[in-house]
XYZ file of C-alpha atoms in Angstrom:
687
model
C 0.000 0.000 0.000
C 2.841 2.376 0.804
C 4.387 1.694 -2.589
C 1.035 2.368 -4.281
C 0.653 5.668 -2.467
C 4.148 6.702 -3.486
C 3.433 5.683 -7.077
C 0.266 7.756 -7.045
C 2.090 10.768 -5.558
C 4.779 10.474 -8.245
C 2.221 10.380 -11.037
C 3.387 6.879 -11.919
C -0.110 5.384 -12.007
C -1.507 4.679 -15.437
C -3.610 7.423 -16.882
C -3.132 9.747 -13.944
C -2.049 13.349 -14.322
C 0.181 15.099 -11.773
C -1.623 17.379 -9.326
C -2.102 21.022 -10.385
C 0.942 23.211 -9.824
C 0.912 25.488 -6.813
C 0.915 29.186 -7.626
C 4.490 30.491 -7.876
C 5.692 27.593 -5.818
C 5.666 24.707 -8.258
C 8.163 22.856 -10.325
C 7.809 22.561 -14.119
C 5.812 19.598 -15.378
C 8.856 17.509 -16.190
C 10.165 17.752 -12.646
C 7.032 17.935 -10.542
C 6.778 14.171 -10.359
C 10.399 13.870 -9.393
C 10.214 16.272 -6.514
C 6.941 15.069 -5.033
C 8.192 11.831 -3.463
C 11.666 13.160 -2.725
C 10.214 16.038 -0.765
C 8.660 13.663 1.749
C 10.269 11.760 4.584
C 12.550 8.844 3.980
C 10.372 6.555 6.007
C 9.960 5.661 9.639
C 13.354 4.026 9.750
C 15.321 6.763 8.026
C 14.543 9.736 10.224
C 16.153 12.272 7.868
C 14.456 14.376 5.222
C 15.650 14.324 1.621
C 15.371 17.742 0.061
C 13.794 18.298 -3.378
C 16.217 18.428 -6.280
C 16.448 21.633 -8.320
C 15.701 21.453 -12.030
C 18.949 21.245 -13.955
C 17.784 21.310 -17.575
C 16.318 24.541 -18.946
C 14.383 22.774 -21.629
C 10.828 21.550 -21.514
C 11.446 18.282 -23.393
C 11.224 15.185 -21.279
C 9.124 12.133 -20.619
C 6.461 14.246 -18.897
C 6.419 17.216 -21.260
C 3.124 16.079 -22.695
C 1.477 16.700 -19.334
C 1.724 20.476 -19.724
C -1.489 22.378 -19.211
C -2.646 25.943 -18.793
C -1.913 25.778 -15.065
C 1.655 24.459 -15.465
C 4.665 26.622 -14.821
C 6.270 28.459 -17.743
C 9.376 27.317 -19.536
C 12.414 26.763 -17.368
C 14.381 28.964 -19.736
C 12.368 31.978 -18.574
C 12.571 31.038 -14.901
C 16.360 30.660 -15.101
C 16.985 34.412 -15.033
C 20.677 34.278 -14.041
C 21.423 31.487 -16.523
C 19.544 32.671 -19.599
C 17.910 36.119 -19.417
C 20.756 38.003 -17.713
C 23.483 36.686 -20.078
C 21.243 37.594 -23.034
C 21.145 41.197 -21.729
C 24.923 41.273 -21.348
C 25.031 40.696 -17.583
C 26.543 43.637 -15.758
C 28.663 44.445 -18.801
C 25.850 46.328 -20.489
C 26.135 50.085 -20.201
C 22.490 50.476 -19.196
C 22.842 47.997 -16.312
C 25.904 49.853 -15.034
C 23.948 53.100 -15.103
C 21.130 51.553 -13.079
C 23.550 50.203 -10.470
C 25.127 53.646 -10.181
C 21.663 55.119 -9.651
C 21.155 52.770 -6.701
C 24.449 53.901 -5.132
C 23.884 57.669 -5.222
C 20.862 57.749 -2.848
C 22.873 55.788 -0.271
C 24.646 59.053 0.582
C 21.324 60.773 1.338
C 20.200 57.737 3.331
C 23.392 57.953 5.397
C 22.590 61.576 6.247
C 19.066 60.682 7.381
C 20.030 57.614 9.398
C 22.592 59.469 11.508
C 20.766 62.766 11.859
C 19.497 61.856 15.352
C 23.041 62.135 16.695
C 22.920 65.850 15.915
C 19.273 66.825 16.150
C 18.670 65.085 19.492
C 22.063 65.144 21.183
C 21.816 65.952 24.890
C 23.749 69.209 25.407
C 25.375 70.415 28.591
C 23.061 72.857 30.322
C 22.826 75.075 33.387
C 20.373 77.575 34.734
C 20.628 80.998 33.145
C 21.529 83.660 35.661
C 23.268 81.205 38.002
C 26.373 83.341 37.705
C 28.287 85.582 35.388
C 30.752 82.810 34.705
C 27.954 80.478 33.610
C 26.677 82.995 31.080
C 30.206 83.509 29.831
C 30.685 79.765 29.439
C 27.409 79.429 27.572
C 28.312 82.270 25.228
C 31.734 80.767 24.599
C 30.329 77.372 23.674
C 27.305 78.397 21.668
C 28.829 81.421 20.009
C 32.059 80.015 18.615
C 32.036 76.541 17.105
C 35.790 76.674 16.677
C 36.271 76.449 20.435
C 34.398 73.156 20.527
C 37.542 71.301 19.627
C 39.166 72.397 22.898
C 36.119 71.494 24.969
C 36.695 67.794 25.546
C 34.469 67.280 28.560
C 31.181 68.532 29.965
C 31.224 71.032 32.809
C 31.302 69.609 36.307
C 27.725 70.425 37.153
C 24.908 68.161 38.183
C 23.319 68.834 34.792
C 26.217 67.675 32.616
C 25.475 64.832 30.212
C 27.620 62.376 28.315
C 27.030 60.898 24.891
C 25.103 57.928 26.265
C 23.695 59.551 29.392
C 20.160 60.686 30.051
C 19.299 64.031 31.483
C 16.270 62.871 33.375
C 17.880 61.705 36.626
C 19.902 64.721 37.688
C 18.808 64.713 41.321
C 20.741 61.457 41.836
C 23.962 62.771 40.300
C 26.085 64.621 42.841
C 28.658 65.778 40.305
C 31.529 63.728 41.710
C 32.053 61.875 38.417
C 33.247 65.041 36.769
C 36.046 65.711 39.219
C 38.726 64.184 36.973
C 37.946 66.394 33.964
C 38.856 70.070 33.465
C 35.776 72.305 33.849
C 34.705 75.134 31.606
C 35.492 78.657 32.789
C 33.476 79.539 35.902
C 30.625 77.006 35.809
C 27.637 77.635 38.048
C 28.063 76.697 41.663
C 27.093 73.073 42.326
C 25.376 73.735 45.557
C 23.023 76.260 44.004
C 21.863 73.941 41.208
C 21.508 70.526 42.807
C 17.742 70.828 43.092
C 17.206 73.638 40.594
C 15.276 71.735 37.892
C 12.465 74.262 38.292
C 14.619 76.788 36.443
C 12.665 78.505 33.657
C 15.544 79.531 31.380
C 18.613 77.525 30.493
C 21.954 78.067 28.855
C 23.150 75.218 26.651
C 26.521 73.981 25.508
C 25.761 72.052 22.311
C 28.612 69.775 21.303
C 27.594 68.912 17.737
C 28.487 72.137 15.938
C 24.924 73.450 15.968
C 23.899 76.689 17.617
C 20.503 75.198 18.423
C 19.073 71.688 18.291
C 15.726 70.126 19.214
C 16.651 69.742 22.898
C 17.679 73.367 23.346
C 14.785 74.743 21.286
C 12.076 73.229 23.477
C 14.071 72.847 26.749
C 13.892 69.036 26.792
C 15.854 68.668 30.037
C 15.099 67.557 33.589
C 11.425 66.568 33.728
C 11.077 66.865 29.942
C 14.132 64.756 29.093
C 11.991 61.674 28.399
C 10.580 63.405 25.330
C 14.006 63.172 23.688
C 13.873 59.393 23.882
C 10.335 59.372 22.501
C 11.605 61.412 19.558
C 14.312 58.780 19.027
C 11.668 56.050 19.236
C 9.589 57.691 16.551
C 12.148 57.383 13.761
C 13.027 53.770 14.645
C 9.401 52.695 15.019
C 8.622 54.351 11.692
C 11.461 52.396 10.094
C 10.180 49.119 11.576
C 6.620 49.606 10.330
C 7.933 50.870 7.008
C 10.063 47.780 6.434
C 7.184 45.433 7.190
C 4.491 47.226 5.167
C 6.434 48.506 2.170
C 8.111 45.116 1.811
C 4.759 43.391 1.322
C 3.540 46.125 -1.030
C 6.717 45.963 -3.139
C 6.206 42.233 -3.680
C 2.654 42.866 -4.839
C 2.753 46.041 -6.959
C 6.467 46.196 -7.763
C 9.643 47.860 -6.540
C 9.423 50.975 -8.697
C 6.021 52.309 -7.493
C 6.996 51.835 -3.843
C 10.313 53.613 -4.399
C 8.733 56.589 -6.150
C 5.886 57.052 -3.672
C 8.354 56.768 -0.774
C 10.449 59.540 -2.339
C 7.442 61.810 -2.723
C 6.236 61.358 0.840
C 9.657 61.618 2.471
C 9.977 65.012 0.815
C 6.618 66.052 2.255
C 7.134 64.733 5.783
C 10.870 65.446 5.967
C 10.527 69.097 5.052
C 7.558 69.468 7.387
C 9.705 68.185 10.257
C 11.828 71.323 9.898
C 8.688 73.414 10.443
C 7.632 71.655 13.658
C 6.206 73.966 16.321
C 6.592 71.562 19.264
C 8.214 68.276 20.113
C 4.960 66.326 19.659
C 4.679 67.461 16.058
C 8.382 66.732 15.571
C 8.076 63.153 16.881
C 4.939 62.396 14.861
C 6.418 63.632 11.604
C 9.661 61.781 12.289
C 7.644 58.546 12.457
C 6.306 59.104 8.944
C 9.719 60.192 7.731
C 11.161 56.915 9.009
C 8.325 54.988 7.346
C 9.119 56.512 3.952
C 12.860 56.163 4.459
C 12.343 52.429 5.047
C 10.594 52.136 1.679
C 13.543 53.773 -0.082
C 16.153 51.649 1.695
C 14.271 48.414 1.094
C 13.459 48.865 -2.584
C 16.939 50.114 -3.504
C 18.492 47.135 -1.723
C 16.261 44.693 -3.609
C 16.756 46.424 -6.980
C 20.512 46.395 -6.497
C 20.543 42.669 -5.727
C 18.238 41.798 -8.630
C 20.330 43.682 -11.188
C 23.555 41.812 -10.465
C 24.938 38.443 -11.584
C 25.918 35.991 -8.820
C 29.615 36.890 -8.687
C 29.044 40.651 -8.298
C 26.200 40.869 -5.788
C 28.204 41.181 -2.592
C 30.741 43.747 -3.754
C 28.077 45.960 -5.333
C 26.112 45.845 -2.081
C 29.227 46.723 -0.083
C 29.911 49.729 -2.327
C 26.478 51.053 -1.359
C 27.373 50.518 2.315
C 30.580 52.510 1.876
C 28.654 55.347 0.227
C 26.238 55.415 3.185
C 29.232 55.550 5.549
C 30.541 58.521 3.605
C 27.320 60.265 4.604
C 28.008 59.325 8.215
C 31.509 60.812 8.071
C 30.291 64.001 6.373
C 27.472 64.697 8.835
C 29.574 66.701 11.374
C 30.755 69.036 8.629
C 27.204 69.418 7.360
C 26.006 70.286 10.866
C 28.780 72.868 11.281
C 27.804 74.383 7.948
C 24.093 74.654 8.791
C 24.425 75.791 12.443
C 20.656 75.400 13.014
C 18.788 72.094 13.291
C 15.953 73.210 10.998
C 18.373 74.135 8.213
C 20.188 70.828 8.746
C 16.945 68.849 8.496
C 15.961 70.619 5.280
C 19.416 70.110 3.782
C 19.257 66.377 4.557
C 15.890 65.961 2.821
C 16.302 68.241 -0.194
C 18.688 65.910 -2.119
C 15.815 63.423 -2.426
C 14.340 65.889 -4.935
C 16.858 64.551 -7.447
C 15.337 61.090 -7.081
C 12.061 62.307 -8.571
C 13.827 61.875 -11.917
C 13.833 58.125 -11.258
C 10.220 58.066 -12.446
C 11.414 58.459 -16.021
C 14.864 56.830 -15.941
C 14.573 53.870 -13.565
C 12.574 50.841 -14.793
C 10.800 48.115 -12.863
C 12.837 45.088 -11.809
C 12.931 42.776 -14.823
C 13.704 39.825 -12.568
C 10.531 40.467 -10.556
C 8.439 40.776 -13.733
C 9.727 37.431 -14.979
C 9.264 35.692 -11.625
C 5.665 36.885 -11.306
C 4.960 35.875 -14.952
C 4.218 39.402 -16.175
C 5.669 38.478 -19.534
C 4.038 41.244 -21.546
C 5.716 43.934 -19.440
C 8.912 41.882 -19.316
C 9.062 41.712 -23.122
C 8.798 45.494 -23.426
C 11.514 45.962 -20.804
C 13.839 43.453 -22.490
C 13.465 45.326 -25.776
C 14.205 48.547 -23.878
C 17.385 46.983 -22.447
C 18.555 45.745 -25.839
C 17.906 49.148 -27.390
C 19.838 50.960 -24.639
C 22.746 48.512 -24.914
C 22.686 48.598 -28.752
C 22.373 44.818 -28.832
C 21.511 42.694 -31.851
C 18.640 40.149 -31.747
C 21.114 37.524 -33.001
C 22.766 37.558 -29.563
C 19.783 35.617 -28.212
C 21.546 32.258 -28.509
C 19.317 30.418 -26.032
C 16.096 31.617 -27.614
C 14.711 33.703 -24.747
C 12.507 35.900 -26.925
C 10.793 33.021 -28.817
C 9.999 31.343 -25.500
C 8.734 34.642 -24.139
C 6.384 35.045 -27.102
C 4.771 31.701 -26.283
C 4.021 32.738 -22.689
C 2.502 36.176 -23.270
C -1.013 34.937 -22.562
C -0.231 33.875 -18.994
C -1.838 35.668 -16.100
C 0.481 37.244 -13.499
C 0.979 35.270 -10.298
C 1.989 37.310 -7.270
C 2.777 36.037 -3.794
C 2.672 37.560 -0.319
C 5.289 36.891 2.330
C 2.719 35.083 4.502
C 2.912 32.140 2.108
C 6.355 31.355 3.489
C 4.624 29.861 6.541
C 3.653 26.814 4.460
C 7.233 26.053 3.409
C 9.540 23.555 5.038
C 12.999 25.143 4.831
C 12.519 28.740 3.748
C 10.736 29.979 6.850
C 13.425 28.475 9.079
C 16.176 30.274 7.167
C 14.358 33.610 7.425
C 13.678 33.169 11.159
C 17.348 32.331 11.829
C 18.469 35.451 9.972
C 15.900 37.589 11.803
C 17.290 36.425 15.160
C 20.848 37.050 13.956
C 19.939 40.566 12.839
C 18.145 41.321 16.106
C 21.084 40.047 18.149
C 23.748 41.827 16.096
C 22.163 45.275 16.232
C 20.868 44.817 19.791
C 24.168 43.842 21.370
C 25.967 46.564 19.400
C 24.488 49.141 21.779
C 25.744 47.163 24.789
C 29.315 47.353 23.514
C 28.925 51.017 22.549
C 27.663 51.948 25.993
C 30.505 50.055 27.668
C 33.035 52.070 25.700
C 31.310 55.458 25.517
C 29.261 55.425 28.699
C 29.939 56.133 32.331
C 31.658 52.854 33.061
C 34.924 53.795 31.346
C 36.536 57.112 32.110
C 38.775 57.946 29.172
C 39.131 61.672 28.460
C 39.383 61.149 24.689
C 36.068 59.289 24.559
C 34.210 62.005 26.449
C 34.379 64.282 23.403
C 31.420 64.086 21.019
C 33.520 63.962 17.877
C 35.794 61.283 19.308
C 32.702 59.218 20.151
C 31.156 59.743 16.747
C 34.201 59.081 14.608
C 35.308 56.133 16.728
C 32.035 54.344 16.086
C 32.080 55.307 12.398
C 35.656 54.034 12.030
C 34.765 50.725 13.677
C 31.856 50.305 11.251
C 34.134 51.094 8.314
C 36.750 48.581 9.490
C 33.998 45.995 9.932
C 32.811 46.412 6.340
C 36.358 46.160 5.015
C 36.869 42.959 6.984
C 33.586 41.585 5.636
C 34.836 41.984 2.068
C 37.878 39.822 2.822
C 36.222 37.227 5.054
C 33.211 36.608 2.813
C 35.483 36.215 -0.187
C 37.310 33.296 1.435
C 34.732 31.785 3.800
C 31.478 32.528 2.008
C 28.295 33.991 3.478
C 27.637 31.331 6.085
C 31.270 30.930 7.149
C 31.735 34.684 7.475
C 28.527 35.089 9.472
C 29.572 32.252 11.785
C 33.039 33.739 12.348
C 31.720 37.193 13.225
C 29.045 35.745 15.514
C 31.686 33.719 17.387
C 33.763 36.886 17.840
C 30.686 38.719 19.119
C 29.904 35.960 21.603
C 33.496 35.804 22.872
C 33.728 39.563 23.330
C 30.408 39.622 25.161
C 31.139 36.692 27.485
C 34.631 37.944 28.297
C 33.316 41.407 29.049
C 30.616 40.043 31.341
C 32.720 37.391 33.068
C 36.377 38.363 32.956
C 35.823 42.011 33.858
C 33.814 41.061 36.939
C 36.650 38.740 37.961
C 39.208 41.502 37.464
C 37.002 43.839 39.504
C 37.020 41.397 42.429
C 40.795 40.951 42.373
C 41.400 44.688 42.026
C 39.849 45.155 45.473
C 42.753 43.258 47.056
C 45.796 45.478 47.582
C 48.268 42.682 46.772
C 46.672 41.712 43.457
C 48.561 44.309 41.414
C 45.400 45.143 39.422
C 43.697 48.505 39.316
C 40.530 49.927 37.850
C 42.517 51.255 34.910
C 43.322 47.670 33.885
C 39.618 46.843 33.937
C 38.843 49.943 31.880
C 41.410 49.021 29.238
C 40.041 45.496 28.937
C 36.522 46.909 28.673
C 37.540 49.197 25.814
C 39.292 46.339 23.991
C 36.351 43.947 24.286
C 33.907 46.698 23.331
C 35.807 47.535 20.146
C 35.961 43.857 19.130
C 32.282 43.424 19.970
C 31.166 46.493 17.992
C 33.362 45.419 15.078
C 31.913 41.895 14.944
C 28.282 42.734 15.768
C 28.109 45.314 12.974
C 29.273 42.659 10.521
C 26.708 40.184 11.886
C 23.841 42.606 11.310
C 24.945 43.617 7.812
C 25.637 40.051 6.680
C 22.282 38.827 7.980
C 20.439 41.362 5.816
C 22.477 40.520 2.724
C 22.160 36.781 3.338
C 18.376 37.100 3.515
C 18.275 39.022 0.235
C 20.090 36.153 -1.485
C 18.162 33.152 -0.165
C 14.666 34.692 -0.296
C 12.875 34.074 -3.624
C 12.281 37.019 -5.924
C 8.503 36.810 -5.567
C 8.762 37.537 -1.804
C 12.240 39.088 -1.562
C 11.107 42.498 -0.314
C 8.859 40.872 2.280
C 11.719 38.723 3.587
C 14.071 41.700 3.595
C 11.453 43.682 5.482
C 11.302 41.047 8.224
C 15.079 40.995 8.729
C 15.436 44.783 8.580
C 12.531 45.185 11.017
C 14.302 42.759 13.374
C 17.387 44.949 13.103
C 15.198 47.940 13.972
C 13.921 46.160 17.079
C 17.539 45.554 18.089
C 18.396 49.234 17.678
C 15.226 50.173 19.563
C 16.650 48.683 22.749
C 19.133 51.580 23.004
C 16.600 54.397 23.621
C 14.537 52.040 25.804
C 17.473 51.479 28.146
C 18.274 55.200 28.127
C 14.669 56.059 28.907
C 14.915 53.907 32.038
C 18.149 55.670 32.982
C 20.274 52.593 32.154
C 18.315 50.380 34.549
C 18.375 46.757 33.407
C 21.423 47.332 31.221
C 23.349 44.361 32.647
C 20.396 41.998 32.137
C 19.978 43.406 28.647
C 23.583 42.474 27.866
C 23.223 38.992 29.362
C 20.127 38.228 27.262
C 21.828 39.208 24.036
C 24.972 37.287 25.015
C 22.836 34.156 25.385
C 21.265 34.883 21.996
C 24.700 34.892 20.365
C 25.280 31.317 21.569
C 21.949 30.213 20.128
C 22.711 31.975 16.854
C 26.042 30.152 16.495
C 24.175 26.845 16.457
C 21.436 28.099 14.127
C 23.872 29.528 11.569
C 25.057 25.988 10.864
C 21.562 25.212 9.551
C 21.726 27.907 6.864
C 22.604 27.201 3.217
C 25.537 28.728 1.372
C 24.497 31.151 -1.370
C 27.868 32.271 -2.712
C 28.008 32.109 -6.538
C 24.510 30.605 -6.598
C 21.651 31.850 -8.758
C 18.986 33.794 -6.929
C 15.830 31.752 -6.303
C 12.938 33.069 -8.349
C 9.907 31.336 -6.787
C 9.160 29.588 -3.524
C 10.022 26.182 -4.947
C 13.499 27.441 -5.886
C 13.870 28.873 -2.396
C 13.179 25.437 -0.920
C 16.146 24.077 -2.898
C 18.519 26.188 -0.822
C 19.350 23.452 1.657
C 22.157 22.993 4.135
C 25.545 21.927 2.831
C 28.576 20.841 4.891
C 30.457 23.820 6.314
C 33.771 22.411 5.036
C 34.092 20.504 1.735
C 34.842 16.818 2.218
C 38.274 15.593 1.270
C 39.101 13.878 -1.987
C 38.046 10.255 -1.905
C 35.911 10.748 1.196
C 32.435 9.208 1.031
C 29.798 11.965 1.316
C 27.002 11.506 3.803
C 24.333 12.404 1.240
C 23.340 9.639 -1.127
C 23.518 10.225 -4.856
C 20.523 9.850 -7.111
C 21.710 6.419 -8.309
C 22.187 5.256 -4.722
C 18.690 6.402 -3.846
C 17.311 3.842 -6.294
C 18.457 1.042 -3.998
C 17.252 2.755 -0.836
C 14.418 0.913 0.858
C 11.030 2.348 -0.008
C 12.251 4.747 -2.707
C 13.032 2.394 -5.613
C 9.591 3.033 -7.078
C 10.451 6.619 -7.966
C 13.631 5.789 -9.870
C 12.086 6.801 -13.158
C 11.291 10.243 -11.770
C 15.000 11.020 -11.446
C 16.258 9.545 -14.706
C 16.752 13.023 -16.139
C 19.277 13.980 -13.410
C 23.024 13.327 -13.413
C 24.365 10.346 -11.501
C 26.447 12.603 -9.246
C 23.502 14.736 -8.125
C 22.660 14.804 -4.431
C 19.918 16.554 -2.506
C 22.251 19.498 -1.965
C 23.922 19.720 -5.343
C 26.615 17.819 -7.223
C 28.778 15.205 -5.557
C 32.397 16.312 -5.716
C 34.789 13.679 -7.033
């Protein structure tokens, strides 16, 4: 009976047709019968699952080709975008494709400005009550009147209202001012005793450290009892990004990348410029939410378009170039702030360059890969002709016959898929969940390391300067991206992600465990250890942790873009980027609670790194692999051994010929006759 059921599932019964293909998740008719039994379990005695084999032949001729019907999938030649359509268009060698890639790089600079604007608009300045003394007014005038003197001001004044880069201004009554005794004060600060309980002051003088004369905090006096509003303003942008990733990702998979990109550009211009006209902090926070929502749509669609334009060997480096351009925006932000001097001018200057992207309506086409994957062949034909015209290509270059096959499929109805369909898959949803957890952990623990280095735990005069803080973190991110280029080249996506996650876990565990041990021994006079030794170790572990965790977050996003099928790529990217947003959201949450629960926060993420190390081993390797186009292709991305087996070593996975003799599976031998003898469930057997 079991053999009969398998024969029926394989379509081997006489006069029986294979079941109708699933929308955008089916194999072509010639391979549907082959994958049906192999996708099941090996039997009660086997225990392991044998993954479905990917179609290897782009033709439609085979023993089952006569079973084609109106509901069958289109020709494999059209579904093999990287193997047939992209080479026909000249790959990345075509001049038009190079222009489109360049157009995806340019907005990364504007995105870098927007992403790091909070560091300047919402930075907590040093403040003291106006009229507390002549010296205080003089100090305020010196700081706010001459930006050139900011370079000599390397520490906040020793008042109970001084703030550091990672400190909150809401708990001043508990700060006696003793922490500032080791740093040189500004000229004649207000007397400490007069200001300890003076949060009912009505007018303040501010020492803004970011090169601006006025920012959001100083404009609306968001200090003391109003300091929590600063953190809400930080929430608003991040929460807008999270919702934007989730919603625009689903919309981009349904209506296309180009409409979402263009509408996001239009609305970020509206909301971004309106932010500069805010009349109170409530209006500012609300508009920042919508600005973040639109910014997420731009980031997401450009990332997907960039990936879908590139051949397999160029995807990673082209993505990294965009990351470097965004970092250039991060490095240029201090100079831009010094040039603008006012936060409203800075906000307008950040948003105005998006006006140039309105031209994308006429010069940037829809993703051809997405049109082909969703079977919109009429629009795809027009776009292919547009590509060939722009590249001055001859129709004779169509060696594989893409255009004749496309003509046959013009009558097909489009088939679009939502990300929720991934729930019914067997492997794809697991891969996406693993990458979401990796992204959440990488960006979440990054703040823990940053606070350990920049916060109150480590007293290093250099790191108490805003520009030292800012450029230190930017330099670590730059070094991390450079290291990613080298590591991924040699170890691949999965190996590189595993290496950086191990480094993150080690830095976190050593910082939590070893530093506490050093702290205990430093209390004994004969131990020879001091607090300075602990501080130096903390800085070292924090730098390594920030370096590795940044790479973990970036690689997780890129990895997801490669293994998620084209029909749901933006939805999958949205999930991973939203997870990264949740990780970054922990920073203002901890600051809002005045750093309470910080140690537990670090412990939780340290435990997550250990779980992620195990889960990364379950991921496939996507280096030099074609992008999956539909859900069925995405299921073919299965786990391979981390290290290639040695020459002559017997692989653990059975070949297709060996499967014929496997108990319970010999009845489906005819279903795999069209596959090479060396094929395994995870690819070709290496000899």
